[in-house]
Coordinates of C-alpha atoms in Angstrom, one line a residue:
M1 CA 0.1 -0.1 -0.2
N2 CA 1.5 3.5 -0.7
Y3 CA 1.2 6.7 1.2
Q4 CA -2.0 8.0 -0.9
E5 CA -3.6 4.6 -0.1
F6 CA -2.2 4.3 3.6
H7 CA -3.4 7.6 4.4
Q8 CA -7.1 7.8 2.4
W9 CA -7.7 4.4 4.4
S10 CA -6.9 6.2 7.4
I11 CA -8.9 9.1 7.0
S12 CA -12.5 7.5 5.4
D13 CA -12.5 4.8 7.7
P14 CA -10.7 5.1 10.8
D15 CA -12.5 3.2 12.3
S16 CA -10.3 -0.3 10.3
F17 CA -7.0 1.2 9.9
W18 CA -7.2 2.4 14.2
A19 CA -8.0 -1.2 15.2
Q20 CA -5.0 -2.4 13.1
Q21 CA -2.8 -0.1 14.4
A22 CA -3.9 -1.0 18.0
E23 CA -1.9 -4.0 17.1
L24 CA 0.6 -2.8 17.9
V25 CA 0.5 -2.3 21.6
D26 CA -0.6 -4.6 24.6
W27 CA -4.1 -4.6 25.9
H28 CA -5.3 -5.8 28.7
V29 CA -9.1 -5.7 28.4
P30 CA -10.0 -5.4 24.6
F31 CA -12.2 -2.6 23.0
N32 CA -15.6 -3.0 21.9
H33 CA -15.6 0.7 20.2
T34 CA -12.5 1.7 18.0
L35 CA -14.0 5.9 17.6
D36 CA -17.1 6.9 19.5
Y37 CA -17.9 11.0 17.9
Q38 CA -21.0 10.9 19.6
H39 CA -20.3 14.5 21.4
P40 CA -18.0 16.9 18.3
P41 CA -15.0 17.4 18.8
F42 CA -15.0 15.3 21.4
T43 CA -13.0 12.3 20.6
R44 CA -12.7 8.8 22.6
W45 CA -10.1 6.5 21.4
F46 CA -10.4 2.2 21.2
V47 CA -13.5 2.4 23.8
G48 CA -13.9 0.1 27.1
G49 CA -9.9 -0.9 26.3
R50 CA -7.4 -1.2 29.2
T51 CA -3.9 -0.3 28.8
N52 CA -1.2 0.8 30.3
L53 CA 1.7 3.3 29.2
C54 CA 4.3 1.9 31.6
H55 CA 3.2 -2.2 31.0
N56 CA 3.5 -1.6 27.3
A57 CA 7.2 1.2 28.1
V58 CA 8.4 -1.9 30.3
D59 CA 6.7 -4.6 31.6
R60 CA 6.6 -6.3 28.4
H61 CA 9.8 -6.4 26.5
L62 CA 11.4 -8.4 29.6
A63 CA 10.9 -11.3 28.6
E64 CA 12.2 -11.1 25.3
R65 CA 15.1 -7.5 26.2
A66 CA 15.2 -7.0 29.6
Q67 CA 19.3 -7.2 29.8
Q68 CA 18.8 -4.6 26.6
N69 CA 20.0 -0.6 27.4
A70 CA 16.2 0.9 27.7
L71 CA 17.7 4.7 28.9
V72 CA 21.2 5.3 28.2
Y73 CA 21.5 8.8 30.5
I74 CA 24.2 11.6 29.5
S75 CA 25.3 14.2 31.6
T76 CA 28.5 16.9 30.6
E77 CA 27.4 19.1 33.7
T78 CA 28.4 16.2 35.9
N79 CA 30.4 14.4 33.8
T80 CA 28.4 11.2 34.7
E81 CA 26.9 8.2 32.0
I82 CA 25.1 5.0 33.4
N83 CA 23.0 3.0 31.5
Y84 CA 19.2 0.8 32.5
S85 CA 18.4 -2.5 31.2
F86 CA 14.5 -2.8 30.6
A87 CA 14.8 -5.5 33.8
E88 CA 17.0 -1.9 35.4
L89 CA 14.7 0.3 35.0
H90 CA 11.2 -1.8 35.7
A91 CA 12.9 -2.1 39.1
E92 CA 13.7 1.9 39.3
V93 CA 10.2 1.7 38.4
N94 CA 9.0 0.1 40.6
A95 CA 9.9 1.4 43.5
C96 CA 9.2 4.7 42.6
A97 CA 6.0 3.9 41.9
A98 CA 6.1 2.3 45.7
V99 CA 7.7 5.7 47.0
L100 CA 4.7 7.9 45.7
K101 CA 2.5 4.8 46.9
S102 CA 3.5 5.5 50.3
Q103 CA 3.0 8.6 50.0
G104 CA -0.2 8.3 49.3
V105 CA -0.7 9.0 45.5
G106 CA -3.4 7.2 43.5
K107 CA -5.3 6.3 40.6
G108 CA -6.6 9.8 38.7
D109 CA -3.8 11.6 41.2
R110 CA -2.1 14.0 40.2
V111 CA 1.9 14.3 40.6
V112 CA 3.5 17.6 39.5
I113 CA 7.0 16.7 38.0
Y114 CA 9.9 19.8 37.8
M115 CA 12.4 18.1 37.2
P116 CA 16.3 18.3 35.8
M117 CA 17.5 15.7 33.1
V118 CA 17.6 13.3 34.7
P119 CA 16.9 8.8 35.4
E120 CA 14.8 9.9 38.3
A121 CA 12.6 12.1 35.9
I122 CA 12.1 8.9 33.8
F123 CA 11.4 6.8 36.2
A124 CA 9.1 9.1 38.5
M125 CA 6.6 9.7 34.6
L126 CA 6.5 5.9 34.4
A127 CA 6.2 4.7 37.8
C128 CA 2.9 7.7 37.5
A129 CA 1.9 6.7 33.8
R130 CA 1.8 2.3 36.1
I131 CA 0.0 4.1 39.1
G132 CA -2.4 5.8 37.6
A133 CA -1.6 8.4 38.2
V134 CA -0.9 11.8 36.0
H135 CA 2.2 13.0 35.8
S136 CA 2.7 16.9 34.8
V137 CA 5.6 17.7 34.1
V138 CA 6.9 20.9 34.5
F139 CA 10.4 22.4 32.4
G140 CA 12.6 22.6 36.0
G141 CA 13.8 25.7 36.1
F142 CA 10.6 27.8 35.6
A143 CA 9.8 31.5 37.6
A144 CA 8.2 30.5 40.9
H145 CA 4.7 32.0 39.5
S146 CA 4.6 29.7 36.7
L147 CA 5.3 27.2 38.6
A148 CA 2.6 28.0 41.5
S149 CA -0.3 29.0 38.4
R150 CA 0.5 24.8 37.1
I151 CA 0.2 23.8 40.7
D152 CA -3.0 25.7 41.2
D153 CA -4.5 24.2 37.8
A154 CA -3.3 20.9 38.1
R155 CA -4.0 20.5 42.7
P156 CA -1.0 18.0 42.3
K157 CA -1.3 16.2 45.7
L158 CA 2.5 15.3 44.8
M159 CA 5.2 16.9 44.1
F160 CA 8.9 15.2 42.8
T161 CA 11.8 17.7 42.5
A162 CA 15.2 17.8 42.5
D163 CA 18.0 20.4 44.6
A164 CA 19.1 21.3 41.3
G165 CA 19.7 21.1 37.9
M166 CA 23.3 22.8 35.4
R167 CA 23.0 24.2 32.8
G168 CA 26.3 25.1 31.6
G169 CA 28.5 24.5 33.9
R170 CA 26.0 26.6 36.5
V171 CA 23.6 24.8 39.2
I172 CA 19.8 26.2 38.7
A173 CA 19.0 25.7 42.4
Y174 CA 15.5 24.5 42.2
K175 CA 14.1 23.7 45.7
P176 CA 14.1 28.0 46.3
L177 CA 12.0 28.1 43.5
V178 CA 10.1 25.5 44.9
D179 CA 9.5 26.4 48.4
E180 CA 7.8 30.2 46.8
A181 CA 5.6 28.3 43.7
L182 CA 4.5 27.1 47.2
R183 CA 3.7 29.3 49.0
L184 CA 2.3 31.5 45.9
A185 CA 0.4 28.5 45.2
E186 CA -4.0 28.2 47.0
H187 CA -3.7 24.3 46.0
P188 CA 0.3 23.6 47.2
P189 CA 0.7 19.5 47.9
A190 CA 0.9 17.6 51.0
K191 CA 3.9 15.6 50.4
V192 CA 7.4 17.2 47.9
V193 CA 10.0 14.5 47.5
I194 CA 12.7 15.2 46.6
V195 CA 15.9 14.0 44.6
N196 CA 19.2 15.4 46.3
R197 CA 22.3 15.7 43.7
G198 CA 24.2 16.9 46.5
L199 CA 24.6 20.6 44.0
D200 CA 23.1 22.7 46.4
Q201 CA 24.9 22.1 49.8
G202 CA 22.2 24.9 51.6
M203 CA 18.7 22.9 50.3
Q204 CA 16.7 24.2 53.4
R205 CA 14.0 21.6 53.8
V206 CA 10.6 22.0 55.1
D207 CA 10.1 19.2 58.1
G208 CA 6.8 17.4 57.3
R209 CA 6.7 18.0 53.6
D210 CA 9.8 17.2 52.2
V211 CA 10.9 13.5 51.7
D212 CA 14.2 12.3 50.3
Y213 CA 13.4 10.7 47.7
A214 CA 16.7 7.9 48.0
T215 CA 15.9 7.5 51.8
L216 CA 12.4 6.3 50.4
R217 CA 13.9 3.9 47.3
A218 CA 15.9 2.1 49.9
E219 CA 13.1 1.8 51.7
H220 CA 10.5 0.2 48.8
E221 CA 14.1 -0.9 46.9
G222 CA 12.9 -4.5 45.1
A223 CA 9.3 -3.7 45.9
R224 CA 6.9 -5.2 42.6
V225 CA 4.0 -2.5 42.3
S226 CA 1.0 -3.8 39.9
V227 CA 0.1 -2.1 36.9
E228 CA -2.9 -0.4 37.1
W229 CA -5.4 -0.9 34.3
L230 CA -7.0 1.8 33.0
E231 CA -9.5 2.5 30.4
S232 CA -8.2 3.8 27.3
S233 CA -9.8 7.1 27.5
D234 CA -8.6 7.4 31.0
P235 CA -6.0 11.4 31.0
S236 CA -1.9 9.8 31.1
Y237 CA -0.5 13.8 31.6
I238 CA -1.0 17.1 31.4
L239 CA 0.8 19.9 29.9
Y240 CA 1.2 22.9 29.8
T241 CA 1.4 25.3 26.5
S242 CA 1.6 28.8 25.9
G243 CA -1.7 30.6 26.4
T244 CA -2.7 33.9 25.1
T245 CA -3.5 35.6 28.0
G246 CA -4.3 34.4 32.0
K247 CA -5.0 30.8 33.5
P248 CA -2.2 27.8 32.6
K249 CA -4.3 25.6 29.5
G250 CA -3.5 21.8 30.2
V251 CA -3.0 19.8 27.9
Q252 CA -5.1 16.4 28.9
R253 CA -3.8 13.3 27.0
D254 CA -5.8 9.7 27.3
T255 CA -3.5 6.5 27.4
G256 CA -4.7 4.0 24.8
G257 CA -4.8 6.5 22.0
Y258 CA -1.5 8.0 23.0
A259 CA 0.0 4.6 23.5
V260 CA -1.5 3.6 20.0
A261 CA -0.4 6.8 18.4
L262 CA 3.5 7.2 19.6
A263 CA 3.8 2.8 18.4
A264 CA 2.3 4.2 15.3
S265 CA 4.6 6.8 14.3
M266 CA 8.0 4.4 15.7
K267 CA 7.1 2.3 12.8
Y268 CA 5.7 4.4 9.8
I269 CA 7.7 7.8 10.5
Y270 CA 10.6 7.0 13.4
C271 CA 11.3 3.6 12.0
G272 CA 12.7 2.5 14.9
K273 CA 12.6 -1.1 15.8
P274 CA 13.5 -3.1 18.6
G275 CA 16.7 -3.1 19.7
D276 CA 17.1 0.5 17.6
T277 CA 19.0 3.2 19.4
M278 CA 17.4 7.2 20.1
F279 CA 18.7 10.1 20.8
T280 CA 16.1 13.3 20.9
T281 CA 18.3 16.1 22.7
S282 CA 14.6 18.2 24.4
D283 CA 13.5 18.1 27.1
I284 CA 11.3 16.3 28.8
G285 CA 9.7 18.8 29.7
W286 CA 8.0 19.6 26.6
V287 CA 5.6 17.3 24.9
V288 CA 9.2 16.1 22.6
G289 CA 10.5 14.7 25.4
H290 CA 7.9 13.4 26.4
S291 CA 6.8 11.5 23.0
Y292 CA 10.3 11.0 22.2
I293 CA 12.5 10.5 24.7
V294 CA 10.0 8.8 27.2
Y295 CA 7.0 6.7 26.0
G296 CA 7.5 6.3 21.5
P297 CA 11.1 4.5 21.8
L298 CA 10.5 2.2 24.9
I299 CA 7.1 1.3 23.1
A300 CA 9.7 0.0 20.2
G301 CA 11.4 -1.2 22.4
M302 CA 14.4 1.0 21.5
T303 CA 17.4 2.1 23.8
T304 CA 16.5 5.9 23.9
V305 CA 19.7 8.2 24.9
V306 CA 18.8 11.1 28.1
Y307 CA 20.6 13.8 27.5
E308 CA 21.5 16.3 30.0
G309 CA 24.3 19.3 28.9
L310 CA 24.9 21.7 25.9
P311 CA 25.7 20.8 22.0
I312 CA 28.4 22.8 22.5
N313 CA 29.6 21.8 26.1
P314 CA 33.0 20.5 26.3
D315 CA 32.7 21.1 22.4
A316 CA 30.0 21.5 20.1
A317 CA 31.3 17.4 18.7
I318 CA 29.2 15.8 21.7
W319 CA 26.1 15.2 20.4
W320 CA 28.2 13.1 17.3
K321 CA 30.1 11.8 20.2
I322 CA 27.4 10.4 21.8
V323 CA 26.6 9.0 17.9
E324 CA 28.9 7.1 17.8
Q325 CA 29.5 5.8 20.9
H326 CA 26.3 4.6 21.7
K327 CA 25.5 3.7 17.3
V328 CA 22.7 6.2 17.4
N329 CA 20.3 4.6 15.0
V330 CA 17.1 7.8 14.6
M331 CA 17.8 11.0 16.2
F332 CA 14.9 13.9 16.5
S333 CA 16.5 17.3 17.7
S334 CA 15.2 20.7 16.3
P335 CA 16.3 23.7 14.1
T336 CA 17.5 26.3 16.5
A337 CA 20.1 23.9 18.0
I338 CA 21.2 22.8 13.8
R339 CA 21.7 26.3 13.8
V340 CA 24.0 27.0 16.4
L341 CA 26.0 24.0 15.9
K342 CA 26.0 26.3 12.9
K343 CA 28.0 29.0 14.3
Q344 CA 31.0 26.4 16.0
D345 CA 33.5 24.6 13.7
P346 CA 33.2 22.8 11.0
A347 CA 35.8 20.6 12.2
C348 CA 33.1 19.3 14.9
L349 CA 30.5 17.1 12.0
S350 CA 33.1 15.2 11.3
R351 CA 35.2 13.9 14.1
H352 CA 32.3 10.9 14.7
D353 CA 31.2 8.2 12.7
V354 CA 27.7 8.3 12.7
T355 CA 27.5 5.9 9.9
S356 CA 25.2 4.3 12.4
L357 CA 22.4 7.0 12.0
R358 CA 20.0 6.2 9.4
A359 CA 18.1 9.2 9.6
L360 CA 18.5 12.9 11.8
Y361 CA 14.8 14.2 12.4
L362 CA 14.4 17.7 13.0
A363 CA 10.8 19.7 15.1
G364 CA 9.8 22.5 17.0
E365 CA 9.4 25.8 14.9
P366 CA 9.5 26.3 10.5
L367 CA 13.2 24.7 9.6
D368 CA 14.4 27.2 7.0
E369 CA 16.4 25.5 4.0
P370 CA 20.0 26.7 4.6
T371 CA 20.4 25.0 7.5
S372 CA 18.6 22.0 5.8
R373 CA 20.7 21.6 3.2
W374 CA 23.7 22.2 5.6
I375 CA 23.2 19.5 8.4
S376 CA 22.8 17.2 5.7
D377 CA 25.1 17.8 3.8
A378 CA 27.5 17.9 7.0
L379 CA 26.6 14.5 8.2
K380 CA 24.8 13.0 4.5
V381 CA 22.1 11.8 6.6
P382 CA 18.3 12.2 5.7
V383 CA 16.8 15.1 7.3
I384 CA 13.3 14.9 7.8
D385 CA 11.6 17.8 8.8
N386 CA 7.7 17.3 10.5
Y387 CA 5.4 19.5 12.2
W388 CA 3.1 19.5 14.5
Q389 CA 2.2 20.8 18.1
T390 CA 2.2 20.1 21.9
E391 CA -1.7 19.4 21.5
T392 CA -1.2 16.7 18.3
G393 CA 1.6 15.1 20.5
W394 CA 2.6 12.9 17.5
P395 CA 3.6 14.4 13.8
I396 CA 0.5 16.1 11.6
L397 CA 3.1 17.1 8.5
S398 CA 6.1 14.7 7.9
A399 CA 7.4 12.0 5.5
Q400 CA 6.4 8.9 6.4
P401 CA 9.6 6.6 4.9
G402 CA 7.9 3.9 7.0
I403 CA 5.5 3.5 4.6
E404 CA 6.9 4.6 1.2
K405 CA 10.0 7.0 0.7
S406 CA 9.3 10.5 -1.0
D407 CA 11.6 12.2 -2.0
K408 CA 11.9 16.0 -0.6
K409 CA 11.6 19.3 -1.2
F410 CA 14.2 21.5 1.2
G411 CA 12.4 23.8 3.4
S412 CA 8.9 21.5 4.1
P413 CA 7.8 19.5 6.2
G414 CA 5.8 17.0 3.6
F415 CA 2.5 15.2 3.8
P416 CA -0.2 15.2 5.7
V417 CA 0.2 12.2 8.7
Y418 CA -2.1 9.2 8.1
G419 CA -4.9 10.2 10.9
F420 CA -4.5 14.1 10.6
N421 CA -7.4 15.1 7.8
V422 CA -5.5 18.5 6.2
R423 CA -7.0 21.5 4.7
L424 CA -6.4 25.2 4.2
L425 CA -8.3 27.8 4.7
H426 CA -8.8 31.4 3.9
E427 CA -8.3 33.1 7.0
G428 CA -11.4 35.9 6.0
T429 CA -13.5 33.0 4.5
G430 CA -12.9 30.5 6.1
K431 CA -12.9 28.9 1.8
P432 CA -10.7 26.4 0.8
V433 CA -7.7 27.6 -0.6
G434 CA -6.0 27.5 -4.3
T435 CA -2.2 25.7 -4.9
D436 CA 0.8 27.9 -3.4
E437 CA -1.6 30.4 -1.5
K438 CA -1.3 31.0 2.0
G439 CA -4.3 29.8 4.3
V440 CA -4.4 28.5 8.2
L441 CA -3.4 25.2 9.1
V442 CA -7.2 23.0 10.0
L443 CA -8.0 19.6 10.8
V444 CA -10.9 18.8 10.5
P445 CA -11.6 16.9 13.4
P446 CA -12.4 13.9 14.7
L447 CA -9.1 14.4 15.6
P448 CA -6.7 10.8 16.0
P449 CA -5.5 9.0 18.7
G450 CA -3.2 11.2 20.6
C451 CA -4.2 14.2 20.1
L452 CA -5.1 16.6 23.3
Q453 CA -8.9 14.5 24.9
T454 CA -9.2 18.6 26.0
I455 CA -7.5 21.0 28.3
W456 CA -7.3 20.4 31.5
G457 CA -10.4 20.6 33.7
N458 CA -11.8 23.2 30.9
D459 CA -14.1 22.2 27.6
E460 CA -15.7 25.1 27.0
R461 CA -12.1 26.5 26.7
F462 CA -11.1 23.6 24.7
V463 CA -13.7 24.0 22.2
N464 CA -13.5 27.8 22.3
T465 CA -10.3 28.1 21.2
Y466 CA -9.4 25.2 18.7
F467 CA -12.8 25.1 17.4
S468 CA -14.1 28.6 16.8
N469 CA -12.2 30.4 14.2
F470 CA -13.6 29.4 11.3
N471 CA -17.3 28.4 10.4
D472 CA -17.5 25.0 10.0
L473 CA -15.8 22.7 13.0
V474 CA -12.5 22.8 12.8
Y475 CA -9.0 22.2 15.0
S476 CA -7.4 26.1 14.1
S477 CA -3.7 25.5 14.4
F478 CA -2.9 29.3 14.3
D479 CA -0.2 28.1 11.7
W480 CA 0.1 29.3 8.1
A481 CA 0.8 27.5 5.3
R482 CA 1.1 26.7 1.8
C483 CA 0.2 23.4 -0.8
D484 CA 2.2 23.1 -3.9
A485 CA 1.2 21.2 -6.7
D486 CA 2.5 18.1 -6.2
G487 CA 1.4 18.0 -1.9
Y488 CA 4.4 19.8 -0.2
Y489 CA 2.8 21.4 3.1
F490 CA 5.2 24.4 3.7
I491 CA 4.5 26.2 6.6
L492 CA 5.0 29.7 6.9
G493 CA 4.8 31.0 10.7
R494 CA 1.8 31.4 13.6
A495 CA -1.4 33.2 12.1
D496 CA -0.3 35.8 14.7
D497 CA 3.0 36.3 13.5
V498 CA 1.9 38.8 10.9
I499 CA 2.9 42.1 10.0
N500 CA 0.2 44.3 7.6
V501 CA 2.6 46.5 6.3
A502 CA 0.6 48.9 4.6
G503 CA -2.1 46.8 4.1
H504 CA 0.2 44.3 3.2
R505 CA 0.3 40.6 4.8
L506 CA 3.3 39.1 5.4
G507 CA 4.4 36.6 7.4
T508 CA 7.4 37.0 9.8
R509 CA 8.2 32.8 9.0
E510 CA 8.7 34.5 5.3
I511 CA 10.7 36.9 5.2
E512 CA 13.0 35.3 8.1
E513 CA 13.6 32.6 5.5
A514 CA 13.9 35.0 2.4
I515 CA 16.7 36.6 4.5
S516 CA 18.5 33.5 5.8
C517 CA 19.4 32.9 2.5
H518 CA 22.2 35.4 2.9
A519 CA 25.3 33.7 2.9
A520 CA 26.3 36.0 5.8
V521 CA 23.8 35.3 8.6
A522 CA 23.5 32.2 10.6
E523 CA 20.3 33.1 11.7
V524 CA 17.6 36.0 12.1
A525 CA 14.2 37.5 14.1
V526 CA 11.9 39.4 12.1
V527 CA 8.7 41.6 13.6
G528 CA 6.3 43.7 13.0
V529 CA 6.8 47.5 14.6
A530 CA 4.7 50.4 14.3
D531 CA 5.0 53.3 12.1
E532 CA 3.0 55.7 11.8
L533 CA 2.6 55.6 8.2
K534 CA 2.2 52.3 7.5
G535 CA 0.8 50.6 10.3
Q536 CA 4.0 48.0 10.7
A537 CA 7.1 48.5 9.2
V538 CA 9.6 45.6 9.0
V539 CA 13.1 45.3 11.5
A540 CA 14.9 42.4 11.9
F541 CA 17.8 41.7 13.9
A542 CA 20.6 38.9 12.2
V543 CA 23.7 36.5 14.0
V544 CA 26.1 36.9 11.4
R545 CA 28.7 33.6 10.8
D546 CA 31.5 36.1 11.0
P547 CA 31.6 38.5 13.5
A548 CA 34.3 40.3 12.2
R549 CA 31.9 41.4 9.4
V550 CA 29.9 43.5 11.3
A551 CA 32.5 44.8 13.5
D552 CA 32.2 48.4 12.7
A553 CA 30.3 51.0 11.1
E554 CA 31.1 50.3 7.3
G555 CA 30.7 46.4 7.6
R556 CA 27.5 46.6 9.5
V557 CA 26.3 49.1 6.5
A558 CA 27.0 47.5 3.9
L559 CA 26.0 44.1 4.6
E560 CA 22.5 45.7 5.7
K561 CA 22.0 46.4 2.3
E562 CA 23.0 43.3 1.3
I563 CA 20.9 41.9 3.1
M564 CA 17.7 44.3 2.2
S565 CA 18.9 43.2 -1.5
T566 CA 18.2 40.2 -1.1
V567 CA 14.7 40.4 0.6
D568 CA 13.9 42.0 -2.6
A569 CA 15.4 39.5 -4.9
Q570 CA 13.1 36.9 -3.1
L571 CA 9.8 38.4 -2.0
G572 CA 9.8 41.9 -3.4
A573 CA 9.9 45.1 -2.1
I574 CA 7.1 45.8 -0.1
A575 CA 8.8 42.7 2.7
R576 CA 12.2 44.8 2.6
P577 CA 13.0 45.9 6.0
V578 CA 13.5 49.4 7.5
R579 CA 16.6 48.3 9.7
V580 CA 18.2 44.8 10.3
H581 CA 20.7 45.2 13.7
F582 CA 23.2 42.6 13.9
V583 CA 23.6 40.8 17.6
A584 CA 25.4 38.1 18.5
L585 CA 22.1 36.4 20.4
L586 CA 18.3 35.8 19.5
P587 CA 16.3 35.8 22.7
K588 CA 14.9 32.4 23.1
T589 CA 12.6 30.2 25.1
R590 CA 14.6 28.1 26.3
S591 CA 12.9 25.4 24.3
G592 CA 14.7 27.8 22.2
K593 CA 11.3 29.0 20.6
L594 CA 12.2 32.8 19.5
L595 CA 10.1 35.5 21.7
R596 CA 9.1 37.0 18.7
R597 CA 6.4 39.4 21.5
S598 CA 9.6 40.5 23.1
I599 CA 11.5 41.1 20.8
Q600 CA 8.7 43.6 19.3
A601 CA 8.0 45.2 22.3
L602 CA 11.7 46.4 23.0
A603 CA 11.1 47.2 19.7
E604 CA 8.9 49.7 20.0
G605 CA 9.7 50.6 23.3
R606 CA 8.1 48.5 25.5
D607 CA 8.1 46.4 28.3
P608 CA 8.8 43.0 27.2
G609 CA 6.4 41.0 29.8
D610 CA 6.8 37.5 30.9
L611 CA 10.0 36.3 31.0
T612 CA 9.3 33.4 32.9
T613 CA 11.6 31.5 29.7
L614 CA 13.9 33.3 28.5
D615 CA 17.4 31.2 28.6
D616 CA 19.8 33.7 28.1
P617 CA 18.7 37.2 29.6
S618 CA 21.8 39.4 28.0
A619 CA 20.2 38.4 24.5
L620 CA 17.3 40.4 25.5
E621 CA 19.4 43.9 26.1
Q622 CA 21.5 42.7 23.0
I623 CA 18.1 43.3 21.0
R624 CA 17.7 46.2 23.0
G625 CA 21.3 48.2 22.4
A626 CA 20.9 48.1 18.9
V627 CA 17.0 50.0 19.1
V628 CA 18.8 52.3 21.2
A629 CA 22.3 52.4 19.0
G630 CA 19.6 53.2 16.1

């Protein structure tokens, strides 16, 4: 069956299609109905079936691969490497599950996990899944008020945290942030379990609330905790994603649908086989970490690499050293990370043998053509761009080499993935757009397995946020895209990242792509700045590969003119920036997303707003300095 036939089957007969995919996971009790879509847009997949994510990720592999590595932990921050076989992972997860139960956690209870990238974080996630608790992982290092708002939304019975994390050799104390968050929260958990790494020597404990994980684990070593068999639609986790204002937006994921979606994606998209090794460079605080560090690879019987550290520490060859040493077959990273490597010594890319690598997958933001070509040529492996969201949990658009090999078009994440009924609609009329015309990417429900069930505790917000933007009942991605004559999709940026220049609506991503075509540019952010005459004007902030080119005023002026000419040639004069400022780095979140609204605010002389997720504060100072200097 080719791609077109496979995709058409998934859309025209989802019941039989997904019933077959459900055979990829274990069911304790078989489901009696594949899809319940009686209350649109809400879906229930594999109704009546009982399964468990932890069983599918760990227990079911013990018979055939108990001694195979399940988890390889590497920290270049603490110079630590630990391997856990499936048998050892099973023992650790059982001990952790026993710890959670000893603290009163049971089915349906929420557990907030606020952890660095250490093995215990994964043990805690799997232990929650094992006993039917709902985990909510919050990115380690999030500010106290952001953590408090998530605590109040999830109302956890317990919090699982560490004394500290590390980034770039710097200790980030978590416990003071936790203490402050629990002081601010209206519904703090009764217990806080702490993994003490010995990084924060001055850590303070609260008697009666704070308990030491190592002590409890020793008490429960060797424990065997039976699996809680959950109905397919029982929630597995909450993961908070950015909302426009106010209350956090908790994406709620089911159990059975998620297990099946991930198992199928490992087969058809990532082509991972039992015994293979997958290295995903994300963090468990993000959806990529949930799906493709923890659950996806383990469900597939693969070894997963868990990495704490930067891509350039101790040097920019570290990732490729890991690929060589652990014979990594499938790698998953982000365009931002690759652009970071692009600025390093190119010799780092050829220092290690990466022939074990079958493909490098990139997602998280649009992948520009220059970056895609650069890393593909350097590694000599296929680079597969895929597009998805926290809400969907797995790819919406991607090549699907496990079904049929397809030609690549640089800058395109490929085709709609099976199960996703993708349309491009005109933002004003709601009508389908034509070939190569820009439209809002929407999904015709029912959404496939693995997508969000609802927003935690707020069905009304779920419908109003995602399904009320057009007259027809469709899920809005809030992303611009176009589709060419060959069926390849191109993501053009957020529908709300639009610059209106004299009535012409320009996507920031389109302009960034054009500027990136200039050989001197390593990275760029484009924003619309208020302009009395035109409404908005285009302003660009660029990071150059060779800082010497912009070391003096003459060099900056010359390169600015060249970049403007590049945009003229690519998009026309209407998209030309009025200014191109040169900076050493761009402000981003810790997950690598540009803080575009903060850049825009500074460019307009406004307060940059909530900077909770800002990775490096000096980046904003660079923007502020560039604007002031003119």
